[in-house]
Short mmCIF file of C-alpha atoms and ligand atoms in Angstrom, two decimals:
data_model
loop_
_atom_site.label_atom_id
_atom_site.label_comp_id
_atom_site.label_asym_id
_atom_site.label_seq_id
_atom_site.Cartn_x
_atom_site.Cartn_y
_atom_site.Cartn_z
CA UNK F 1 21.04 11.77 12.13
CA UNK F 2 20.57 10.28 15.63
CA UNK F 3 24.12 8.32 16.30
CA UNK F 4 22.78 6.23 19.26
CA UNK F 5 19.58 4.94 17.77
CA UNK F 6 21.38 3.84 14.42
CA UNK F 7 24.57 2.40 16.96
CA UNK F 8 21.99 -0.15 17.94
CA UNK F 9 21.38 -1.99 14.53
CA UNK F 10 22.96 -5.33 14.56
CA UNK F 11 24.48 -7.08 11.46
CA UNK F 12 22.65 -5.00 8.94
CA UNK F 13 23.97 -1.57 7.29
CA UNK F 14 21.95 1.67 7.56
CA UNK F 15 22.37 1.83 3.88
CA UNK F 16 20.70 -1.23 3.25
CA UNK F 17 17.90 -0.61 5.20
CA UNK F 18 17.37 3.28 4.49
CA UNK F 19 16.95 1.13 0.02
CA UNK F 20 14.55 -0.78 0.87
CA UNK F 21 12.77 1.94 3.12
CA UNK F 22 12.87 4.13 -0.06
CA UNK F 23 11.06 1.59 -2.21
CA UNK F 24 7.67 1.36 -0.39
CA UNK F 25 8.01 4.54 0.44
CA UNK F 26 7.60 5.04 -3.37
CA UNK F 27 4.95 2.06 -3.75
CA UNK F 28 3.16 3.68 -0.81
CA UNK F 29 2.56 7.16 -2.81
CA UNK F 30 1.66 5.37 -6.18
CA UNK F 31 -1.10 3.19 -4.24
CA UNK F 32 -2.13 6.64 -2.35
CA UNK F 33 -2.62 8.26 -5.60
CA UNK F 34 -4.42 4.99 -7.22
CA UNK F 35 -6.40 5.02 -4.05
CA UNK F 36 -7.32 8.69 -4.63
CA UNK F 37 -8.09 9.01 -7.88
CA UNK F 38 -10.22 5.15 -7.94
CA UNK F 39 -12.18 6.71 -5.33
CA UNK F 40 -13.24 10.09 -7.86
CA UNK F 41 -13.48 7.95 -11.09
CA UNK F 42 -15.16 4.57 -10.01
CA UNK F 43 -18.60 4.05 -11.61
CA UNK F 44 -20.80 1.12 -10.65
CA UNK F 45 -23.21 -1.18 -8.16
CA UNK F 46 -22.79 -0.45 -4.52
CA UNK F 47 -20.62 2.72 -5.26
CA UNK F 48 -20.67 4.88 -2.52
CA UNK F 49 -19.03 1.48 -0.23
CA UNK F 50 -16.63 1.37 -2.35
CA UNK F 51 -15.67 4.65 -2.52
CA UNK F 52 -15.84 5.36 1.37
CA UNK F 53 -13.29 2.10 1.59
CA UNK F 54 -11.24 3.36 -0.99
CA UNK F 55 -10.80 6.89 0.69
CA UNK F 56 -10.11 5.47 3.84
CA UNK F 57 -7.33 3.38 2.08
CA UNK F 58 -5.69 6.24 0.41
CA UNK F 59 -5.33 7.70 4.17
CA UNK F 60 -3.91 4.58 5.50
CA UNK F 61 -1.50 5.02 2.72
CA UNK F 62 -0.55 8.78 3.21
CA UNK F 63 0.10 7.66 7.16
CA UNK F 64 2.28 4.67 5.58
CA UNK F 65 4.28 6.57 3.77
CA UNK F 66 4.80 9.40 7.08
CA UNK F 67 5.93 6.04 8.67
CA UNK F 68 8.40 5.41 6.23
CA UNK F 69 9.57 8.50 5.94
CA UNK F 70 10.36 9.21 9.09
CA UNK F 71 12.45 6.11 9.75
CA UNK F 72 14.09 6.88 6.45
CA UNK F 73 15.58 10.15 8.38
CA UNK F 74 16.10 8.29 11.40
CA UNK F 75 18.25 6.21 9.90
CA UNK F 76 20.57 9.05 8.14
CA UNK F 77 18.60 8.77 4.96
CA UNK F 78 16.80 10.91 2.40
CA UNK F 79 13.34 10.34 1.26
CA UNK F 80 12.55 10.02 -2.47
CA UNK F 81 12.59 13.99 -2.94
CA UNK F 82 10.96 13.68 -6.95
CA UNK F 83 8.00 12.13 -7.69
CA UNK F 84 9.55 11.04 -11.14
CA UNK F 85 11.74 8.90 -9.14
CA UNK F 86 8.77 6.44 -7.46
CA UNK F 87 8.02 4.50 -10.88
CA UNK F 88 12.21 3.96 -10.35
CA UNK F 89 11.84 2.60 -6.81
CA UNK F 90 8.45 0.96 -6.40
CA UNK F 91 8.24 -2.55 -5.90
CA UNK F 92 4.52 -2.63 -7.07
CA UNK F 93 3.06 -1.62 -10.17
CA UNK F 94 0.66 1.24 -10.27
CA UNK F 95 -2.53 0.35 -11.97
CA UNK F 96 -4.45 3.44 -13.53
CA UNK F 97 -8.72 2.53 -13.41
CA UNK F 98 -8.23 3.48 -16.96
CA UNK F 99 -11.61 0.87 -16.74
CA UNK F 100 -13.82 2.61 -13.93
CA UNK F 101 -15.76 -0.90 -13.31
CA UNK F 102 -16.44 -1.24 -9.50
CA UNK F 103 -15.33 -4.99 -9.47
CA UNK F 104 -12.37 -3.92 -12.26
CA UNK F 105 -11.01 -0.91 -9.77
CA UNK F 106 -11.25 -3.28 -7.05
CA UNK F 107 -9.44 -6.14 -8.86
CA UNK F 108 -6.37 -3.81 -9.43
CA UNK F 109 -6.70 -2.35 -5.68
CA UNK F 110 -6.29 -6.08 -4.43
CA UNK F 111 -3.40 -6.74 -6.27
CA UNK F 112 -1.71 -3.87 -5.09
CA UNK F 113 -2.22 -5.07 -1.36
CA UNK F 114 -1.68 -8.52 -2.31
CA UNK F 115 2.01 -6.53 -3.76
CA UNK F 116 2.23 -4.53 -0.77
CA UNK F 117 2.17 -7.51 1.80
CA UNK F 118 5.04 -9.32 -0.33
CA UNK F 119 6.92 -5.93 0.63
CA UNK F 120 6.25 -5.61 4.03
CA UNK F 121 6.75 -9.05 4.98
CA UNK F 122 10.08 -9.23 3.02
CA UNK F 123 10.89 -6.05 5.15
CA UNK F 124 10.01 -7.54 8.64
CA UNK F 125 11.67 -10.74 7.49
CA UNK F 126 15.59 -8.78 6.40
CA UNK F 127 15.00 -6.59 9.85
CA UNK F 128 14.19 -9.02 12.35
CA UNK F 129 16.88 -9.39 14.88
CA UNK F 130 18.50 -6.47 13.48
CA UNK F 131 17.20 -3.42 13.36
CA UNK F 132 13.98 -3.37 15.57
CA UNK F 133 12.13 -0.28 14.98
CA UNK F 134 12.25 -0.50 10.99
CA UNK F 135 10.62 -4.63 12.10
CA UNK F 136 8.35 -2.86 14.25
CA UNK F 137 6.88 -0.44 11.14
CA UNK F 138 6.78 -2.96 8.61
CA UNK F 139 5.01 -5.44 10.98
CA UNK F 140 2.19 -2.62 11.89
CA UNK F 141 1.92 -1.35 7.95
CA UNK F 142 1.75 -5.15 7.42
CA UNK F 143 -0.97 -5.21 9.26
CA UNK F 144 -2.74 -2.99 7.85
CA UNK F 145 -2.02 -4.66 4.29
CA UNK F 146 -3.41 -7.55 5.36
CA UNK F 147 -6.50 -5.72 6.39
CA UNK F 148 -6.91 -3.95 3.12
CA UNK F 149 -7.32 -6.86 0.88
CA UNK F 150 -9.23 -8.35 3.58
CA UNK F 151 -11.85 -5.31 3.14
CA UNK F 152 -11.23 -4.99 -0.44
CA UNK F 153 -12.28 -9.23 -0.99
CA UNK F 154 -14.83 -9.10 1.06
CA UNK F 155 -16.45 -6.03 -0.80
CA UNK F 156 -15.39 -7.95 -3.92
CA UNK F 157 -17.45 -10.55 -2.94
CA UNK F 158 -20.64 -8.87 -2.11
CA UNK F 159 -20.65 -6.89 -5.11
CA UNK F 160 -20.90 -10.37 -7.02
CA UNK F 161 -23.16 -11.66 -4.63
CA UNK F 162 -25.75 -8.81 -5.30
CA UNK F 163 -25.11 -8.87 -9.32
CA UNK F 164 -25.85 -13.01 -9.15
CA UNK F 165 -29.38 -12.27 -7.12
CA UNK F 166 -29.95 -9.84 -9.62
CA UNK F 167 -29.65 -11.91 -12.58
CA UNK F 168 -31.28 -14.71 -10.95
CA UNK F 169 -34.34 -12.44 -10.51
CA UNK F 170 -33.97 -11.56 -13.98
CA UNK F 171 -34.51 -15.10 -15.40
FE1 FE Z 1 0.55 1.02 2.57
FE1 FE Z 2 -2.73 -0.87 1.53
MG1 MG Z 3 -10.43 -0.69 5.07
#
């Protein structure tokens, strides 16, 4: 534990922080793993998009969760060290593509994000002023948030664009 670099939080405990840390770091695992296995089980139009999005996502997630894990320590903390304890923590719901539908797999995946950026900007809100650095990391992962359901509408979108030409053609 670095005693200087937690000295300089201001009107916020360690403790509290180093809580709330620990719960996306457990929403960040369950949306790597619904990232991962979306990406081996989706079925559908325009597949191979939405599988190279989806992989890229799970990676973003795996880095988020680095991130968080790092500051965790940082701060004096200890990472989530069971995977039975993330359904305990998260803040999000894991959704399993039990239904491998393209547009049903990416439904769930924007829901997550749309979960995600209610954590992160929670996070950033709590820290500001008070403990910079944790601010800092939830604004950049709240970037990227932002940017997944971004990607995730707009390929959302197009996939109902194409199916609407189709059954135009159709009729
Ligand atoms: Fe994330
Ligand atoms: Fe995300
Ligand atoms: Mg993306």
């Amino acid at each position: 534990m670095a005693r200087k670099g937690i000295s300089i939080l201001k009107g916020i405990e360690a403790k509290e922080v180093i809580d709330l840390l620990n719960r996306a770091y457990a929403d960040e695992w369950l949306a790597y793993y619904q990232y991962f296995i979306e990406a081996k089980v989706v079925k559908g139009i325009m597949k191979d998009g939405v599988v190279a999005e989806l992989n890229q996502h799970a990676a973003d997630e795996l880095r988020h969760a680095t991130m968080v894990a790092e500051r965790i320590m940082q701060l004096g903390g200890e990472p989530l060290l069971h995977p039975k304890d993330w359904f305990k923590y998260a803040n999000c719901a894991y959704e399993a593509p039990e239904n491998p539908d393209v547009l049903k797999v990416l439904e769930q995946a924007i829901k997550g994000e749309q979960c995600a950026i209610d954590v992160y900007s929670k996070l950033a809100e709590i820290t500001k002023d008070k403990d910079i650095v944790t601010y800092d990391i939830a604004s950049r992962i709240l970037a990227d948030e932002v940017e997944h359901e971004e990607d995730l509408q707009a390929l959302y979108e197009d996939i109902e664009e194409f199916i609407d030409q189709f059954k135009l053609k159709d009729a």
